[in-house]
Coordinates of N, CA and C in Angstrom, one line a residue:
X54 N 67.7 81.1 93.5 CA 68.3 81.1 94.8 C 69.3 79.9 94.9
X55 N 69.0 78.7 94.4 CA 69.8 77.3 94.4 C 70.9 77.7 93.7
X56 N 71.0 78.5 92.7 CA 72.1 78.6 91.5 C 73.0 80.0 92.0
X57 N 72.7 80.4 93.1 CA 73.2 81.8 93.6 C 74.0 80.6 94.8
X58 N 73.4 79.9 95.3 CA 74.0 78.9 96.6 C 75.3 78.3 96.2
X59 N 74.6 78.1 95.0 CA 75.8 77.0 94.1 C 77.3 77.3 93.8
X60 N 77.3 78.9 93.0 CA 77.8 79.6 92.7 C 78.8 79.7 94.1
X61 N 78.0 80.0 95.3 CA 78.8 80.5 96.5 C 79.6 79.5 97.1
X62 N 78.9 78.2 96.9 CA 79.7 77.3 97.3 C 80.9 76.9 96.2
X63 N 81.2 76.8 95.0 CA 82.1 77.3 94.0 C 83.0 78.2 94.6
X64 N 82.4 79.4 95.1 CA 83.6 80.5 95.7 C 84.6 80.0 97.0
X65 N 83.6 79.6 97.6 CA 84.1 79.2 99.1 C 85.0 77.7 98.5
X66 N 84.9 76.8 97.8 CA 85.5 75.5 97.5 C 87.0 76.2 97.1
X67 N 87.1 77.7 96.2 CA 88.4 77.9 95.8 C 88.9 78.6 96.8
X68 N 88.4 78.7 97.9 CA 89.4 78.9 99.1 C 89.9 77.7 99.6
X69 N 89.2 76.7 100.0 CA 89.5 75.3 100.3 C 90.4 75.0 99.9
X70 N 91.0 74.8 98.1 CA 91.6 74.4 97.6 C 93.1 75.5 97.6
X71 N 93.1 76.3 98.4 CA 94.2 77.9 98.4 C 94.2 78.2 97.0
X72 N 93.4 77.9 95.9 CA 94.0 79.1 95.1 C 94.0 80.6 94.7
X73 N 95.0 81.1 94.6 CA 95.3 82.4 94.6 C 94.2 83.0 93.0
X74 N 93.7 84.4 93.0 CA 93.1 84.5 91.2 C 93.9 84.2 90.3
X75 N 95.4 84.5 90.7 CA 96.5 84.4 89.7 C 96.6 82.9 89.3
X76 N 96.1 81.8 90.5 CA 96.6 80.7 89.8 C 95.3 80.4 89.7
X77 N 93.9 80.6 89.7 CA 92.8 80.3 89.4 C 93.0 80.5 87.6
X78 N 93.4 81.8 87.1 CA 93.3 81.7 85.8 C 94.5 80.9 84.9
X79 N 95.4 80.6 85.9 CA 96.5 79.4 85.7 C 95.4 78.1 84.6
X80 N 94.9 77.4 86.1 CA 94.1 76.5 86.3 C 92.9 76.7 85.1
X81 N 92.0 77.4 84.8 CA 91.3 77.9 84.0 C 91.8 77.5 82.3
X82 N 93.0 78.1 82.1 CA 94.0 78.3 81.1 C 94.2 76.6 80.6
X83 N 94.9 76.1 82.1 CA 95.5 74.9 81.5 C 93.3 73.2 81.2
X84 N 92.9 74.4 81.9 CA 91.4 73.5 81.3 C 90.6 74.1 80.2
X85 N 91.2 74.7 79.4 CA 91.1 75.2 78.4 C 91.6 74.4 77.1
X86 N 92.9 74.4 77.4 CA 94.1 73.6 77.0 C 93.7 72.4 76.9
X87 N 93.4 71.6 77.8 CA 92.8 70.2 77.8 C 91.7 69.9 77.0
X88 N 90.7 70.6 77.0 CA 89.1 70.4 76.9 C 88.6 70.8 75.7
X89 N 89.3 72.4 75.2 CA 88.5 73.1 74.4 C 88.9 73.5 73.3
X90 N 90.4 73.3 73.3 CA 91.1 74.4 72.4 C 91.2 73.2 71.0
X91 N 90.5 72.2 71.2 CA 91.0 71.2 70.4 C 89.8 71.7 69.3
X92 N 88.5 71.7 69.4 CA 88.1 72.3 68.8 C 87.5 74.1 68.5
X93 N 87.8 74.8 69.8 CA 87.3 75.8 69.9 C 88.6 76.9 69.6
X94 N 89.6 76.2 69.5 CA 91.5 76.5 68.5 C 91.8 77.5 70.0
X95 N 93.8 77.3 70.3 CA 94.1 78.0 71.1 C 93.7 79.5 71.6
X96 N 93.0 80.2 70.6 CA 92.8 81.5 71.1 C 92.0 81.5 70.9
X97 N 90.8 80.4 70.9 CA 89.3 80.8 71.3 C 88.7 80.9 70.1
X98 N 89.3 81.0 68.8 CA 88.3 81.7 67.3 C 87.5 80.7 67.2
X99 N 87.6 79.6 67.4 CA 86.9 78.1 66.4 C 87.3 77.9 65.6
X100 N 88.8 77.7 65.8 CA 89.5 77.2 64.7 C 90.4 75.7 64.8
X101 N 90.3 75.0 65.9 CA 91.1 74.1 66.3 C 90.8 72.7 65.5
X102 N 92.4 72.1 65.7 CA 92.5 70.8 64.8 C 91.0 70.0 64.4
X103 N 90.5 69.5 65.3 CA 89.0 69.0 65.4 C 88.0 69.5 64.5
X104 N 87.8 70.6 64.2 CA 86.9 71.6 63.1 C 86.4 70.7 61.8
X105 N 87.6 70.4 61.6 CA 87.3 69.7 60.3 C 86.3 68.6 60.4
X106 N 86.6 67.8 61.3 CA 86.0 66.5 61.9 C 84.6 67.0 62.3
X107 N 83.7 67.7 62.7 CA 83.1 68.0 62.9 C 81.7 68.6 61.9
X108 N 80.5 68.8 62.5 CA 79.2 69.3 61.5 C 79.0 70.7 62.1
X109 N 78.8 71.6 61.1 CA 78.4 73.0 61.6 C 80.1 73.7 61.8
X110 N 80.0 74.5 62.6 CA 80.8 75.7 63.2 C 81.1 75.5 64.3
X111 N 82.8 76.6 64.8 CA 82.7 76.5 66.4 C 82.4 77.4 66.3
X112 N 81.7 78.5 67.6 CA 82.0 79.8 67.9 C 83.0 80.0 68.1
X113 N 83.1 81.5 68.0 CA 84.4 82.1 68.6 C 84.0 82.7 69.7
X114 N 85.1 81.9 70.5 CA 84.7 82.3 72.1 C 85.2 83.5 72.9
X115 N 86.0 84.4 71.8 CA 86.5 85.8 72.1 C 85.2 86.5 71.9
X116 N 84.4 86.0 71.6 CA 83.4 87.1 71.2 C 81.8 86.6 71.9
X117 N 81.9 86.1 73.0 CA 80.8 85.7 73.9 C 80.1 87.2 74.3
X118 N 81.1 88.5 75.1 CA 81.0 89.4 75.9 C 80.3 90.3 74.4
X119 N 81.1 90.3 73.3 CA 80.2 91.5 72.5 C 78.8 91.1 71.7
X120 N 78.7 89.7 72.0 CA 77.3 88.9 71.4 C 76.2 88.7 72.7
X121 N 76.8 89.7 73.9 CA 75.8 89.6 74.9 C 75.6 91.3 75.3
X122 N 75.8 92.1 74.2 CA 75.7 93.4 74.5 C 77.4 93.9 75.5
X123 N 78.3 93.3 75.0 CA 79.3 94.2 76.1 C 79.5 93.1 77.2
X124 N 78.2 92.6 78.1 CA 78.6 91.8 79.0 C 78.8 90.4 79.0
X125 N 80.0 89.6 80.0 CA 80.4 88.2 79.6 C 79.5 87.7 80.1
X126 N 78.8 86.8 79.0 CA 77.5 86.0 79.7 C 77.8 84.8 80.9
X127 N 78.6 84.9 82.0 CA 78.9 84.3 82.8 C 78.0 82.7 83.3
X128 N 76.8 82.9 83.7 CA 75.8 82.1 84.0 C 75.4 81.1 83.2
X129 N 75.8 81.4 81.5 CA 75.0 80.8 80.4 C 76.1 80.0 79.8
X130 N 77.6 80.4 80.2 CA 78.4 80.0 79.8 C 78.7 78.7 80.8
X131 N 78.5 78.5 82.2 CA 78.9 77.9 83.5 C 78.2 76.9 83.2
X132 N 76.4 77.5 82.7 CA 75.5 76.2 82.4 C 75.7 75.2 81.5
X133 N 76.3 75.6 80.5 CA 76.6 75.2 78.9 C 77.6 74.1 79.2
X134 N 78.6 74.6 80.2 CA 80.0 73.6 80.3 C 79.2 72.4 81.4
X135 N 78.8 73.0 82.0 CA 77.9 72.0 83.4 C 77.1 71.5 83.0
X136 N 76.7 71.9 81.8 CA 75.4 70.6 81.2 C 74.2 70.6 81.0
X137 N 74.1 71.6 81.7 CA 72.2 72.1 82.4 C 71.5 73.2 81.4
X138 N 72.6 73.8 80.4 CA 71.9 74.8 79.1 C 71.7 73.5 78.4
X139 N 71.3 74.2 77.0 CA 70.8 73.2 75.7 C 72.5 73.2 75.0
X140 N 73.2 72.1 75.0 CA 73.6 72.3 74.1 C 74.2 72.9 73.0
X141 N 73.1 72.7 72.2 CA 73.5 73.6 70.3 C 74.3 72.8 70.3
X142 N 75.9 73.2 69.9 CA 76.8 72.7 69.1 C 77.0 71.4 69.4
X143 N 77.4 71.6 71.2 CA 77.9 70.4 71.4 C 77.4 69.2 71.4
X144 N 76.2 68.7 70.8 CA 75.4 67.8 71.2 C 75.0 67.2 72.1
X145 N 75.4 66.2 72.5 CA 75.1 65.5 73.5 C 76.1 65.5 75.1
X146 N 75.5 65.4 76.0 CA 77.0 65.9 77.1 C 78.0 64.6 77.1
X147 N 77.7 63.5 76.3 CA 78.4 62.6 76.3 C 80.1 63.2 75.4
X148 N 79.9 64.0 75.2 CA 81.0 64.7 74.4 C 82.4 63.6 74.5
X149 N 82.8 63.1 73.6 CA 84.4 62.3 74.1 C 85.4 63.2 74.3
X150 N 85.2 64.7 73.8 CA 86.7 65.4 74.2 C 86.5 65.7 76.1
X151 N 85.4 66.0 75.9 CA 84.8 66.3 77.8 C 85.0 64.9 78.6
X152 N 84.4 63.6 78.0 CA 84.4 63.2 78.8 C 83.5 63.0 80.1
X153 N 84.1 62.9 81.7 CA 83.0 62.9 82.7 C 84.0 64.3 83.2
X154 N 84.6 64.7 82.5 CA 86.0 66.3 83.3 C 84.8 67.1 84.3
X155 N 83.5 67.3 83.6 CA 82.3 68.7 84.6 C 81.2 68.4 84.3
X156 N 81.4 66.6 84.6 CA 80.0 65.9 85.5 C 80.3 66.9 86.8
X157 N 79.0 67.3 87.3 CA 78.8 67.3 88.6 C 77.9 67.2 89.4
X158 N 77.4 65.5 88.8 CA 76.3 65.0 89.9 C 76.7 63.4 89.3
X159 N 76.4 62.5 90.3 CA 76.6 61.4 90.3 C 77.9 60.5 90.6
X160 N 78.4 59.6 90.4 CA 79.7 59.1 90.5 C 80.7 59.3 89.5
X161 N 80.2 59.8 88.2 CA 81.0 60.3 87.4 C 81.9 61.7 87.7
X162 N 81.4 62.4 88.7 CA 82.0 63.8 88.9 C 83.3 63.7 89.4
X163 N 84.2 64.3 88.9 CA 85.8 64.8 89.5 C 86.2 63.6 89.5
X164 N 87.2 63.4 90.6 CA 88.2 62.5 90.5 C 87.7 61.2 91.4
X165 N 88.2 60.1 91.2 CA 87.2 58.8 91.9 C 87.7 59.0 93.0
X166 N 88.9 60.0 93.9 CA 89.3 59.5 95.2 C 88.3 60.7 96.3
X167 N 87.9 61.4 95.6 CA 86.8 62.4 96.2 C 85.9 61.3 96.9
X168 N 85.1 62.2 98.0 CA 83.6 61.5 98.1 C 82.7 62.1 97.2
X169 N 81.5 61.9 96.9 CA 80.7 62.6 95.7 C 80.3 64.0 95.7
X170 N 80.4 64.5 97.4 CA 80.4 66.2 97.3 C 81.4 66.6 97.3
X171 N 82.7 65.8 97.8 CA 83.7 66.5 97.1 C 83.8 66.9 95.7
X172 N 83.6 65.5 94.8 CA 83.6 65.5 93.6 C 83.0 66.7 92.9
X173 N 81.8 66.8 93.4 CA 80.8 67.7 92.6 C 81.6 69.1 93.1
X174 N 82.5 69.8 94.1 CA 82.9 70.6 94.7 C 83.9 71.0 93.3
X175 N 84.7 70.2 93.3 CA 86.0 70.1 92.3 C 85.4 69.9 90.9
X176 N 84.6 69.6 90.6 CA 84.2 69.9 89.1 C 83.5 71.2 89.3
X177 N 82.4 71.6 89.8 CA 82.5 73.3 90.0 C 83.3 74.1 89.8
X178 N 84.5 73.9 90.4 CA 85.5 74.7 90.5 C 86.7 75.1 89.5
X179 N 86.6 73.5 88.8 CA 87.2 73.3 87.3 C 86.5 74.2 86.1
X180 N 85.0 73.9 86.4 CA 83.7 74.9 85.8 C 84.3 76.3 85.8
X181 N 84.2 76.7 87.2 CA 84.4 78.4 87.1 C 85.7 78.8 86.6
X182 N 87.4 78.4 86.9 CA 87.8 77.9 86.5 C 88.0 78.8 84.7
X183 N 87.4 77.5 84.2 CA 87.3 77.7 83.1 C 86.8 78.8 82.4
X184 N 85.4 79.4 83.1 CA 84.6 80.5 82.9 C 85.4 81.3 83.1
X185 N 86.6 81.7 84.2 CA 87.1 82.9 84.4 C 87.9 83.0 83.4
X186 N 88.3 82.0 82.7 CA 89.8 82.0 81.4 C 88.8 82.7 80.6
X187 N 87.8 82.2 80.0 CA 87.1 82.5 78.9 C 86.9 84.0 79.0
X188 N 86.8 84.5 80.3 CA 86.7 86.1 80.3 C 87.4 87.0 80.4
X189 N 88.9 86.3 80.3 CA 90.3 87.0 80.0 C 90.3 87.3 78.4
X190 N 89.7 86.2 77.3 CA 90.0 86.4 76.1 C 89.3 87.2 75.0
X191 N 88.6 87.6 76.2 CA 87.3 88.6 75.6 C 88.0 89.3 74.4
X192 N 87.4 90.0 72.8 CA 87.7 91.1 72.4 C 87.2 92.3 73.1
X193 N 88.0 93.4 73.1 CA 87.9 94.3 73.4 C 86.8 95.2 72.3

């Protein structure tokens, strides 16, 4: 129920903020760009500069929806970036490419000129955001 509330308040925050889907996946795109593509490579394979530098593998994140039977694992993916799944690859959420970018509890969350539910509002949103890019690059 909490994580259904959460979600909703996520939806309702991307009215707050007017964006349109079109520029939701803008926004998504360019936190992609920022965050992920360094190791997770611009089109998602796990191929980006960073690879090298690293232990293990990236996934390839075009292929989240066919490694979940067909559907995009939405919920597992939102967790993973938010903090609250396990990890795996990424280790620790101290991540240096992340950063505090989707803290979203404490004074670390969003931008310091927020108050802290703002904060936590605007890193959600960055969150989903993101989740919605990742489900544009699905393979077919």
């Amino acid at each position: 129920m909490t994580r259904t509330l959460n979600l909703v308040s996520v939806l309702l925050a991307m009215g707050a903020f007017a964006i349109q889907p079109a520029e939701a996946e803008t926004v998504g795109q360019d936190e992609y760009m920022n965050s992920c593509a360094q190791c997770h490579g611009v089109g998602g394979k796990g191929d980006g500069p960073m690879v090298g530098f690293l232990t293990g593998t990236m996934p390839d994140l075009t292929m989240l929806a066919a490694g979940n039977g067909g559907v995009f694992p939405i919920t597992r993916i939102f967790s993973m970036i938010q903090g609250t799944a396990e990890p795996g690859a990424h280790g620790t959420r101290e991540m240096p490419i992340w950063g505090n970018r989707y803290r979203t509890k404490g004074e670390a969350a969003g931008n310091p000129d927020f108050a802290l539910t703002e904060a936590d509002t605007y890193a959600r949103f960055r969150i989903l955001a993101l989740v919605e890019y990742l489900s544009t690059i699905q393979a077919e």
